[in-house]
């Protein structure tokens, strides 16, 4: 079972609908016991960095997430859920993230493009990854965000997208932790294929 | 490579997709879930549903449609028509919509844009604007209630206000071009796109493949919306994408 963590933000049902579509057993929950029982967890999210961290703290889920990662279970952070995997966020004020990945979340700055970055963008590969085993070369994914990861470790970066002069980390992967800045649940058949790969990790 | 989006639009009335010309003479063209699925499979980047017969009685019909669509397609979709409160927005978003489109209601109550953007995020709030050139040719006026009422408000002024309030995207329909199939209203789109710092979706007038190419080559929109062209199978979304790709316009293939 994959636990979709409910911390009061974001459209959890989109992720649930996509998981049901690929035949994955899943449950939307904020209960520690349920989350500990899961074979893998998804941290979704739309909204502001600080609100997300506050909610995770209020629900005492920060330690739960960190423990799950230490146990070696797969974790997938999507959009804001990916951003909070990093050390710090600078959305409004400085805010501490989960610190599972090295790097910070900062505002995108480029006068030549519209921000938020909304729409489909091609994934450019930084390195090989199991996620792409069954995908064609040109993969497009759907992004909606104004902040992005910086000062990350190049070794964690699997794929990125170019937007104006900006290099947007799209997909990061370190051991059992995956982060997608784009929305795989809204990225058509290729997005579903990526979720299938995550499902296969959760065993 | 950030791509230009192709967006089929479905006007929904009492749970069925309908299509008219210049906002009148409606014809039924199919089931919204089936059509959405067809366009998804053809490679549509996004889908817009406008509930044009929105009354309180059939509100639940639309929620049900949204619910089913969310289980059938895995691309973003927007729902508009008859959304008058934050509660209405929440209902549609919970049913599975990714974005809410506000039109007449936002003009009557601009606070709705700000409230929606604050609670659900700017990216959730699409402000749809129907505009028509003034007789003296000095600019465009904004119309509401499906193009029936001239608000007397200037298009540029209203767009700027909507952006200040937090609109995440502008869906701009030219009433002069709508239904003519003679191409998008490049002049009007340019007037808005030059200052808009959020994506602009071109709507109204698309009648052929070259119209999509023109609107993107002129660089006046981030996305192009069409309805009847797709509903009557004159062209498929796939054909549009292939044509644009050939013309070196970045699209998701």
Short mmCIF file of C-alpha atoms in Angstrom, two decimals:
data_model
loop_
_atom_site.label_atom_id
_atom_site.label_comp_id
_atom_site.label_asym_id
_atom_site.label_seq_id
_atom_site.Cartn_x
_atom_site.Cartn_y
_atom_site.Cartn_z
CA UNK A 1 0.00 0.00 0.00
CA UNK A 2 1.20 3.50 -0.84
CA UNK A 3 0.32 6.20 1.68
CA UNK A 4 -0.52 9.61 0.23
CA UNK A 5 0.24 12.00 3.04
CA UNK A 6 -2.62 14.35 3.81
CA UNK A 7 -1.37 17.49 5.51
CA UNK A 8 -4.19 19.74 4.42
CA UNK A 9 -2.68 21.08 1.20
CA UNK A 10 -2.98 20.23 -2.43
CA UNK A 11 -5.18 18.13 -4.61
CA UNK A 12 -4.61 14.71 -3.12
CA UNK A 13 -7.30 13.14 -5.23
CA UNK A 14 -5.39 13.74 -8.49
CA UNK A 15 -2.56 11.61 -7.13
CA UNK A 16 -5.04 9.04 -5.83
CA UNK A 17 -6.85 8.89 -9.20
CA UNK A 18 -3.56 8.32 -11.02
CA UNK A 19 -2.47 5.59 -8.60
CA UNK A 20 -5.82 3.83 -8.94
CA UNK A 21 -5.46 4.06 -12.72
CA UNK A 22 -2.11 2.20 -12.62
CA UNK A 23 -3.51 -0.38 -10.22
CA UNK A 24 -1.65 0.71 -7.10
CA UNK A 25 -3.26 0.21 -3.74
CA UNK A 26 -3.20 3.54 -1.93
CA UNK A 27 -4.59 5.46 0.97
CA UNK A 28 -4.86 9.17 1.78
CA UNK A 29 -3.88 9.55 5.41
CA UNK A 30 -2.21 11.63 8.09
CA UNK A 31 -2.18 8.85 10.68
CA UNK A 32 1.29 7.79 11.84
CA UNK A 33 0.36 4.11 12.17
CA UNK A 34 -1.01 3.98 8.61
CA UNK A 35 2.05 5.74 7.25
CA UNK A 36 4.42 3.40 9.08
CA UNK A 37 2.52 0.41 7.65
CA UNK A 38 2.83 1.63 4.07
CA UNK A 39 5.29 0.15 1.56
CA UNK A 40 6.04 3.62 0.28
CA UNK A 41 4.86 7.18 0.74
CA UNK A 42 3.97 10.07 -1.52
CA UNK A 43 4.22 13.62 -0.27
CA UNK A 44 2.12 15.72 -2.66
CA UNK A 45 1.48 19.42 -2.33
CA UNK A 46 0.48 22.73 -3.74
CA UNK A 47 0.94 25.94 -1.79
CA UNK A 48 3.61 27.69 0.24
CA UNK A 49 6.75 26.10 1.71
CA UNK A 50 6.26 27.44 5.21
CA UNK A 51 2.59 26.41 5.43
CA UNK A 52 3.58 22.92 4.36
CA UNK A 53 6.31 22.63 7.00
CA UNK A 54 4.04 24.10 9.68
CA UNK A 55 1.34 21.57 8.87
CA UNK A 56 3.80 18.66 8.86
CA UNK A 57 5.13 19.84 12.24
CA UNK A 58 1.65 20.30 13.71
CA UNK A 59 0.72 16.78 12.66
CA UNK A 60 4.06 15.47 14.02
CA UNK A 61 4.81 14.01 10.61
CA UNK A 62 8.34 15.35 10.19
CA UNK A 63 9.86 12.59 12.29
CA UNK A 64 7.61 9.99 10.68
CA UNK A 65 8.83 10.94 7.20
CA UNK A 66 12.48 10.98 8.26
CA UNK A 67 12.12 7.58 9.96
CA UNK A 68 10.50 6.04 6.89
CA UNK A 69 13.38 7.31 4.76
CA UNK A 70 15.93 5.88 7.21
CA UNK A 71 14.13 2.54 7.05
CA UNK A 72 14.83 2.56 3.33
CA UNK A 73 11.23 2.77 2.20
CA UNK A 74 10.56 4.69 -1.01
CA UNK A 75 9.44 8.30 -0.71
CA UNK A 76 8.20 10.40 -3.61
CA UNK A 77 7.76 14.15 -3.15
CA UNK A 78 5.72 15.93 -5.80
CA UNK A 79 5.92 19.68 -6.52
CA UNK A 80 5.90 21.38 -3.10
CA UNK A 81 6.33 17.90 -1.64
CA UNK A 82 9.64 17.71 -3.53
CA UNK A 83 10.69 21.18 -2.45
CA UNK A 84 10.38 20.46 1.28
CA UNK A 85 12.78 17.52 0.91
CA UNK A 86 15.57 20.11 0.69
CA UNK A 87 17.30 21.96 3.51
CA UNK A 88 15.75 25.40 3.36
CA UNK A 89 13.00 27.31 1.60
CA UNK A 90 13.04 31.03 0.88
CA UNK A 91 9.39 31.61 0.02
CA UNK A 92 8.66 34.82 1.89
CA UNK A 93 10.78 34.08 4.93
CA UNK A 94 13.55 31.56 5.47
CA UNK A 95 12.13 28.24 6.59
CA UNK A 96 13.74 24.95 7.43
CA UNK A 97 12.79 22.00 5.23
CA UNK A 98 13.09 18.27 5.88
CA UNK A 99 16.77 18.37 4.93
CA UNK A 100 16.71 14.95 3.29
CA UNK A 101 18.38 16.36 0.17
CA UNK A 102 21.09 18.98 -0.01
CA UNK A 103 19.98 22.30 -1.46
CA UNK A 104 17.64 25.26 -1.08
CA UNK A 105 14.38 26.38 -2.63
CA UNK A 106 14.50 29.87 -4.10
CA UNK A 107 12.36 32.14 -6.28
CA UNK A 108 12.78 31.79 -10.05
CA UNK A 109 14.17 35.00 -11.53
CA UNK A 110 14.26 35.66 -15.26
CA UNK A 111 12.71 38.73 -16.86
CA UNK A 112 12.43 36.98 -20.22
CA UNK A 113 9.87 34.38 -19.10
CA UNK A 114 6.55 34.38 -17.29
CA UNK A 115 6.54 33.28 -13.66
CA UNK A 116 4.90 31.04 -12.42
CA UNK A 117 6.27 28.50 -14.83
CA UNK A 118 3.03 26.91 -16.01
CA UNK A 119 2.79 24.28 -18.69
CA UNK A 120 4.56 21.43 -20.43
CA UNK A 121 8.30 21.32 -20.66
CA UNK A 122 10.71 18.72 -21.98
CA UNK A 123 12.86 16.75 -19.54
CA UNK A 124 16.58 16.89 -20.31
CA UNK A 125 18.64 14.06 -18.86
CA UNK A 126 21.51 14.70 -16.47
CA UNK A 127 22.11 11.00 -15.83
CA UNK A 128 20.57 7.57 -16.31
CA UNK A 129 17.77 6.41 -14.06
CA UNK A 130 15.40 3.45 -13.78
CA UNK A 131 12.49 5.86 -14.17
CA UNK A 132 13.22 6.23 -17.87
CA UNK A 133 13.66 2.53 -18.66
CA UNK A 134 10.38 2.29 -20.54
CA UNK A 135 10.05 5.85 -21.76
CA UNK A 136 10.91 7.30 -25.13
CA UNK A 137 13.64 9.89 -25.45
CA UNK A 138 11.45 12.97 -25.56
CA UNK A 139 9.44 13.17 -22.39
CA UNK A 140 7.27 16.19 -21.59
CA UNK A 141 5.96 16.91 -18.11
CA UNK A 142 3.57 19.43 -16.61
CA UNK A 143 4.93 22.10 -14.27
CA UNK A 144 3.19 24.70 -12.09
CA UNK A 145 5.56 26.55 -9.76
CA UNK A 146 7.39 29.79 -8.97
CA UNK A 147 10.21 28.43 -6.79
CA UNK A 148 12.88 25.90 -7.66
CA UNK A 149 15.78 23.99 -6.20
CA UNK A 150 19.25 25.51 -6.18
CA UNK A 151 22.61 24.55 -4.64
CA UNK A 152 21.61 20.90 -4.96
CA UNK A 153 24.11 18.10 -5.45
CA UNK A 154 24.59 17.43 -9.12
CA UNK A 155 24.69 13.74 -8.38
CA UNK A 156 21.08 13.86 -7.13
CA UNK A 157 19.82 15.52 -10.30
CA UNK A 158 18.50 13.07 -12.88
CA UNK A 159 16.56 15.38 -15.19
CA UNK A 160 15.84 19.08 -15.62
CA UNK A 161 13.95 21.43 -17.90
CA UNK A 162 15.11 24.66 -19.50
CA UNK A 163 12.94 27.70 -18.97
CA UNK A 164 14.35 30.96 -20.29
CA UNK A 165 17.85 31.07 -18.84
CA UNK A 166 16.83 28.88 -15.91
CA UNK A 167 17.72 25.25 -15.41
CA UNK A 168 14.81 23.79 -13.45
CA UNK A 169 15.58 20.61 -11.50
CA UNK A 170 12.66 18.43 -12.57
CA UNK A 171 13.51 15.05 -11.13
CA UNK A 172 15.93 14.29 -8.31
CA UNK A 173 16.75 10.83 -6.99
CA UNK A 174 18.92 9.83 -4.07
CA UNK A 175 18.78 6.24 -2.84
CA UNK A 176 15.14 5.59 -1.84
CA UNK A 177 14.07 9.25 -2.14
CA UNK A 178 12.55 10.66 -5.33
CA UNK A 179 11.43 14.22 -5.96
CA UNK A 180 9.50 15.57 -8.93
CA UNK A 181 9.00 19.29 -9.35
CA UNK A 182 6.49 18.60 -12.12
CA UNK A 183 3.21 16.76 -11.62
CA UNK A 184 3.51 13.14 -12.82
CA UNK A 185 -0.19 12.67 -12.06
CA UNK A 186 -0.96 15.38 -14.63
CA UNK A 187 1.72 14.51 -17.18
CA UNK A 188 -0.31 12.14 -19.32
CA UNK A 189 0.73 8.57 -20.07
CA UNK A 190 4.43 9.28 -19.45
CA UNK A 191 3.59 10.59 -16.00
CA UNK A 192 1.57 7.45 -15.25
CA UNK A 193 4.52 5.35 -16.41
CA UNK A 194 6.75 7.16 -13.88
CA UNK A 195 4.27 6.47 -11.09
CA UNK A 196 4.25 2.82 -12.16
CA UNK A 197 8.00 2.73 -11.68
CA UNK A 198 7.59 4.20 -8.20
CA UNK A 199 4.93 1.60 -7.46
CA UNK A 200 7.40 -1.14 -8.41
CA UNK A 201 9.87 0.30 -5.89
CA UNK A 202 7.25 -0.04 -3.14
CA UNK A 203 7.48 -3.72 -2.39
CA UNK B 1 11.87 23.40 -24.12
CA UNK B 2 8.77 25.05 -22.78
CA UNK B 3 5.88 24.27 -25.14
CA UNK B 4 2.81 26.02 -26.49
CA UNK B 5 -0.40 24.39 -25.31
CA UNK B 6 -3.37 23.19 -27.35
CA UNK B 7 -6.60 23.27 -25.37
CA UNK B 8 -9.93 21.87 -26.54
CA UNK B 9 -12.83 23.64 -24.87
CA UNK B 10 -16.07 21.91 -24.00
CA UNK B 11 -19.19 23.98 -23.37
CA UNK B 12 -21.33 21.87 -21.10
CA UNK B 13 -25.04 22.29 -20.56
CA UNK B 14 -26.99 19.96 -18.30
CA UNK B 15 -24.25 17.36 -18.50
CA UNK B 16 -23.90 17.42 -22.32
CA UNK B 17 -21.38 19.14 -24.54
CA UNK B 18 -22.97 21.80 -26.76
CA UNK B 19 -21.70 24.23 -29.37
CA UNK B 20 -23.12 27.45 -30.81
CA UNK B 21 -21.93 30.32 -32.98
CA UNK B 22 -21.39 33.76 -31.47
CA UNK B 23 -22.79 32.42 -28.22
CA UNK B 24 -26.19 31.47 -29.72
CA UNK B 25 -27.85 28.52 -31.52
CA UNK B 26 -26.69 25.65 -29.36
CA UNK B 27 -26.29 22.13 -30.72
CA UNK B 28 -25.56 19.03 -28.69
CA UNK B 29 -22.27 17.40 -29.68
CA UNK B 30 -21.62 14.69 -27.11
CA UNK B 31 -20.75 13.37 -23.69
CA UNK B 32 -18.13 15.43 -21.82
CA UNK B 33 -16.25 12.48 -20.31
CA UNK B 34 -16.03 10.63 -23.65
CA UNK B 35 -14.92 13.76 -25.50
CA UNK B 36 -12.37 14.65 -22.83
CA UNK B 37 -10.95 11.14 -23.08
CA UNK B 38 -10.75 11.35 -26.85
CA UNK B 39 -8.83 14.64 -26.70
CA UNK B 40 -6.57 13.29 -23.96
CA UNK B 41 -5.67 10.36 -26.17
CA UNK B 42 -5.02 12.69 -29.10
CA UNK B 43 -2.47 14.60 -27.03
CA UNK B 44 -4.40 17.62 -25.74
CA UNK B 45 -2.28 19.55 -23.23
CA UNK B 46 -5.18 20.64 -21.15
CA UNK B 47 -8.98 20.78 -21.33
CA UNK B 48 -11.39 23.54 -20.39
CA UNK B 49 -14.99 22.83 -19.36
CA UNK B 50 -17.43 25.71 -19.27
CA UNK B 51 -20.75 25.05 -17.63
CA UNK B 52 -22.87 27.37 -19.73
CA UNK B 53 -26.25 26.43 -18.33
CA UNK B 54 -25.08 26.82 -14.78
CA UNK B 55 -27.98 27.07 -12.39
CA UNK B 56 -28.13 25.90 -8.83
CA UNK B 57 -30.26 22.92 -9.85
CA UNK B 58 -27.76 21.42 -12.24
CA UNK B 59 -24.66 22.41 -10.27
CA UNK B 60 -24.40 18.88 -8.95
CA UNK B 61 -24.52 17.52 -12.50
CA UNK B 62 -21.33 19.47 -13.26
CA UNK B 63 -19.63 18.29 -10.06
CA UNK B 64 -20.43 14.76 -11.15
CA UNK B 65 -18.97 15.40 -14.63
CA UNK B 66 -15.78 16.82 -13.07
CA UNK B 67 -15.50 13.81 -10.81
CA UNK B 68 -15.69 11.40 -13.72
CA UNK B 69 -13.32 13.43 -15.88
CA UNK B 70 -10.71 13.44 -13.10
CA UNK B 71 -10.69 9.65 -13.14
CA UNK B 72 -10.45 9.41 -16.93
CA UNK B 73 -7.76 11.90 -17.97
CA UNK B 74 -4.33 12.67 -16.53
CA UNK B 75 -3.66 16.17 -17.77
CA UNK B 76 -4.74 19.43 -16.12
CA UNK B 77 -8.26 20.66 -16.64
CA UNK B 78 -10.10 23.86 -15.88
CA UNK B 79 -13.73 24.29 -14.92
CA UNK B 80 -15.70 27.49 -15.31
CA UNK B 81 -19.22 28.80 -15.61
CA UNK B 82 -21.47 29.80 -12.78
CA UNK B 83 -18.76 29.77 -10.13
CA UNK B 84 -19.72 32.59 -7.78
CA UNK B 85 -18.06 31.87 -4.46
CA UNK B 86 -15.01 30.38 -2.80
CA UNK B 87 -17.27 27.49 -1.81
CA UNK B 88 -18.15 26.85 -5.48
CA UNK B 89 -14.44 26.83 -6.29
CA UNK B 90 -13.64 24.43 -3.48
CA UNK B 91 -16.36 22.06 -4.65
CA UNK B 92 -14.93 21.88 -8.18
CA UNK B 93 -11.33 21.56 -7.00
CA UNK B 94 -12.26 18.79 -4.58
CA UNK B 95 -14.10 17.02 -7.40
CA UNK B 96 -10.79 16.99 -9.29
CA UNK B 97 -10.50 20.20 -11.31
CA UNK B 98 -7.01 21.74 -11.38
CA UNK B 99 -8.04 25.29 -12.12
CA UNK B 100 -11.10 27.47 -11.87
CA UNK B 101 -12.13 29.90 -14.57
CA UNK B 102 -13.95 33.05 -13.45
CA UNK B 103 -15.75 35.32 -15.90
CA UNK B 104 -18.89 37.36 -15.11
CA UNK B 105 -18.69 36.58 -11.40
CA UNK B 106 -15.22 38.14 -11.18
CA UNK B 107 -16.47 41.37 -12.71
CA UNK B 108 -19.42 41.56 -10.38
CA UNK B 109 -17.19 40.66 -7.41
CA UNK B 110 -13.45 41.15 -8.14
CA UNK B 111 -12.66 40.12 -4.56
CA UNK B 112 -13.40 36.58 -5.72
CA UNK B 113 -10.13 36.54 -7.70
CA UNK B 114 -8.12 37.65 -4.69
CA UNK B 115 -9.82 35.25 -2.29
CA UNK B 116 -9.47 32.30 -4.66
CA UNK B 117 -5.80 33.08 -5.37
CA UNK B 118 -5.01 33.38 -1.66
CA UNK B 119 -6.72 30.16 -0.66
CA UNK B 120 -5.95 27.91 -3.63
CA UNK B 121 -2.94 29.65 -5.18
CA UNK B 122 -2.66 31.96 -8.20
CA UNK B 123 -2.07 29.02 -10.52
CA UNK B 124 -5.62 27.87 -9.76
CA UNK B 125 -7.34 31.04 -10.88
CA UNK B 126 -7.93 31.62 -14.57
CA UNK B 127 -9.73 34.85 -15.39
CA UNK B 128 -11.77 34.46 -18.57
CA UNK B 129 -12.56 37.62 -20.46
CA UNK B 130 -14.97 38.06 -23.40
CA UNK B 131 -14.19 41.25 -25.28
CA UNK B 132 -15.42 43.06 -28.38
CA UNK B 133 -13.97 45.97 -30.28
CA UNK B 134 -15.65 49.31 -29.63
CA UNK B 135 -17.46 50.89 -32.58
CA UNK B 136 -15.02 53.79 -32.62
CA UNK B 137 -12.12 51.33 -32.82
CA UNK B 138 -10.28 52.79 -29.83
CA UNK B 139 -10.06 49.51 -27.96
CA UNK B 140 -12.18 46.69 -26.61
CA UNK B 141 -14.99 46.45 -24.10
CA UNK B 142 -15.52 43.57 -21.71
CA UNK B 143 -18.82 41.69 -21.94
CA UNK B 144 -20.48 39.43 -19.42
CA UNK B 145 -23.28 36.89 -19.21
CA UNK B 146 -22.11 34.91 -22.21
CA UNK B 147 -21.53 38.02 -24.30
CA UNK B 148 -24.95 39.50 -23.74
CA UNK B 149 -24.10 42.50 -21.58
CA UNK B 150 -21.56 45.23 -22.36
CA UNK B 151 -19.99 46.25 -19.07
CA UNK B 152 -18.54 49.40 -20.64
CA UNK B 153 -15.25 48.38 -19.02
CA UNK B 154 -12.04 48.58 -21.02
CA UNK B 155 -10.29 45.27 -21.72
CA UNK B 156 -6.81 46.49 -20.84
CA UNK B 157 -7.91 48.09 -17.59
CA UNK B 158 -9.84 45.03 -16.49
CA UNK B 159 -7.00 42.66 -17.37
CA UNK B 160 -4.53 44.75 -15.35
CA UNK B 161 -6.87 44.71 -12.40
CA UNK B 162 -7.42 40.96 -12.64
CA UNK B 163 -3.64 40.44 -12.66
CA UNK B 164 -3.18 42.72 -9.65
CA UNK B 165 -5.78 40.68 -7.80
CA UNK B 166 -3.87 37.47 -8.47
CA UNK B 167 -5.13 35.91 -11.70
CA UNK B 168 -2.75 33.11 -12.68
CA UNK B 169 -3.79 32.94 -16.32
CA UNK B 170 -5.92 34.99 -18.72
CA UNK B 171 -8.30 33.21 -21.09
CA UNK B 172 -9.08 35.83 -23.69
CA UNK B 173 -12.01 35.33 -26.05
CA UNK B 174 -12.55 37.68 -28.95
CA UNK B 175 -16.28 38.02 -29.56
CA UNK B 176 -15.53 39.54 -32.96
CA UNK B 177 -13.59 36.46 -34.02
CA UNK B 178 -15.61 33.81 -32.18
CA UNK B 179 -17.45 31.50 -34.54
CA UNK B 180 -16.06 33.11 -37.71
CA UNK B 181 -13.31 30.50 -38.19
CA UNK B 182 -11.19 33.24 -39.74
CA UNK B 183 -8.37 33.07 -37.22
CA UNK B 184 -7.54 34.35 -33.77
CA UNK B 185 -7.81 38.05 -32.99
CA UNK B 186 -4.09 38.79 -33.14
CA UNK B 187 -4.47 42.51 -32.52
CA UNK B 188 -6.46 42.05 -29.34
CA UNK B 189 -4.22 39.25 -28.06
CA UNK B 190 -1.13 41.33 -28.66
CA UNK B 191 -2.62 44.23 -26.73
CA UNK B 192 -2.95 41.99 -23.67
CA UNK B 193 0.06 39.73 -24.07
CA UNK B 194 2.54 42.62 -24.20
CA UNK B 195 1.97 43.45 -20.55
CA UNK B 196 0.56 40.23 -19.06
CA UNK B 197 3.11 38.53 -16.81
CA UNK B 198 1.06 35.32 -16.69
CA UNK B 199 0.13 32.92 -19.52
CA UNK B 200 -2.46 34.13 -22.04
CA UNK B 201 -4.79 31.61 -23.66
CA UNK B 202 -6.10 32.67 -27.08
CA UNK B 203 -9.73 31.88 -27.78
CA UNK B 204 -12.23 32.59 -30.52
CA UNK B 205 -11.95 32.35 -34.28
CA UNK B 206 -9.75 29.33 -34.83
CA UNK B 207 -10.83 27.64 -38.07
CA UNK B 208 -7.83 25.81 -39.42
CA UNK B 209 -4.32 24.51 -38.75
CA UNK B 210 -2.69 27.70 -39.97
CA UNK B 211 -4.59 29.74 -37.40
CA UNK B 212 -2.77 27.89 -34.60
CA UNK B 213 0.53 28.50 -36.34
CA UNK B 214 -0.21 32.20 -36.80
CA UNK B 215 -1.10 32.87 -33.16
CA UNK B 216 2.15 31.26 -31.99
CA UNK B 217 4.39 32.71 -34.67
CA UNK B 218 3.04 36.17 -33.86
CA UNK B 219 4.00 35.34 -30.27
CA UNK B 220 0.80 36.73 -28.77
CA UNK B 221 -0.30 33.72 -26.69
CA UNK B 222 1.03 30.83 -24.62
CA UNK B 223 -1.85 28.52 -25.43
CA UNK B 224 -4.59 28.26 -28.02
CA UNK B 225 -8.12 27.13 -27.34
CA UNK B 226 -10.63 25.79 -29.85
CA UNK B 227 -13.96 24.03 -29.69
CA UNK B 228 -16.01 23.29 -32.80
CA UNK B 229 -12.95 22.57 -34.91
CA UNK B 230 -12.26 19.58 -32.68
CA UNK B 231 -15.85 18.61 -31.90
CA UNK B 232 -16.78 18.24 -35.55
CA UNK B 233 -13.59 16.28 -36.28
CA UNK B 234 -12.37 18.86 -38.77
CA UNK B 235 -8.90 18.43 -37.33
CA UNK B 236 -7.61 16.35 -34.46
CA UNK B 237 -5.38 17.63 -31.68
CA UNK B 238 -2.72 15.27 -33.00
CA UNK B 239 -2.83 16.88 -36.45
CA UNK B 240 -2.46 20.33 -34.90
CA UNK B 241 0.58 19.18 -32.93
CA UNK B 242 2.22 17.58 -35.96
CA UNK B 243 1.60 20.68 -38.05
CA UNK B 244 3.08 22.97 -35.41
CA UNK B 245 6.05 20.68 -34.84
CA UNK B 246 6.78 20.81 -38.56
CA UNK B 247 6.61 24.61 -38.39
CA UNK B 248 9.24 24.50 -35.58
CA UNK B 249 6.84 25.70 -32.92
CA UNK B 250 7.60 23.93 -29.63
CA UNK B 251 4.81 21.53 -28.74
CA UNK B 252 4.54 18.40 -26.63
CA UNK B 253 4.57 15.43 -28.99
#
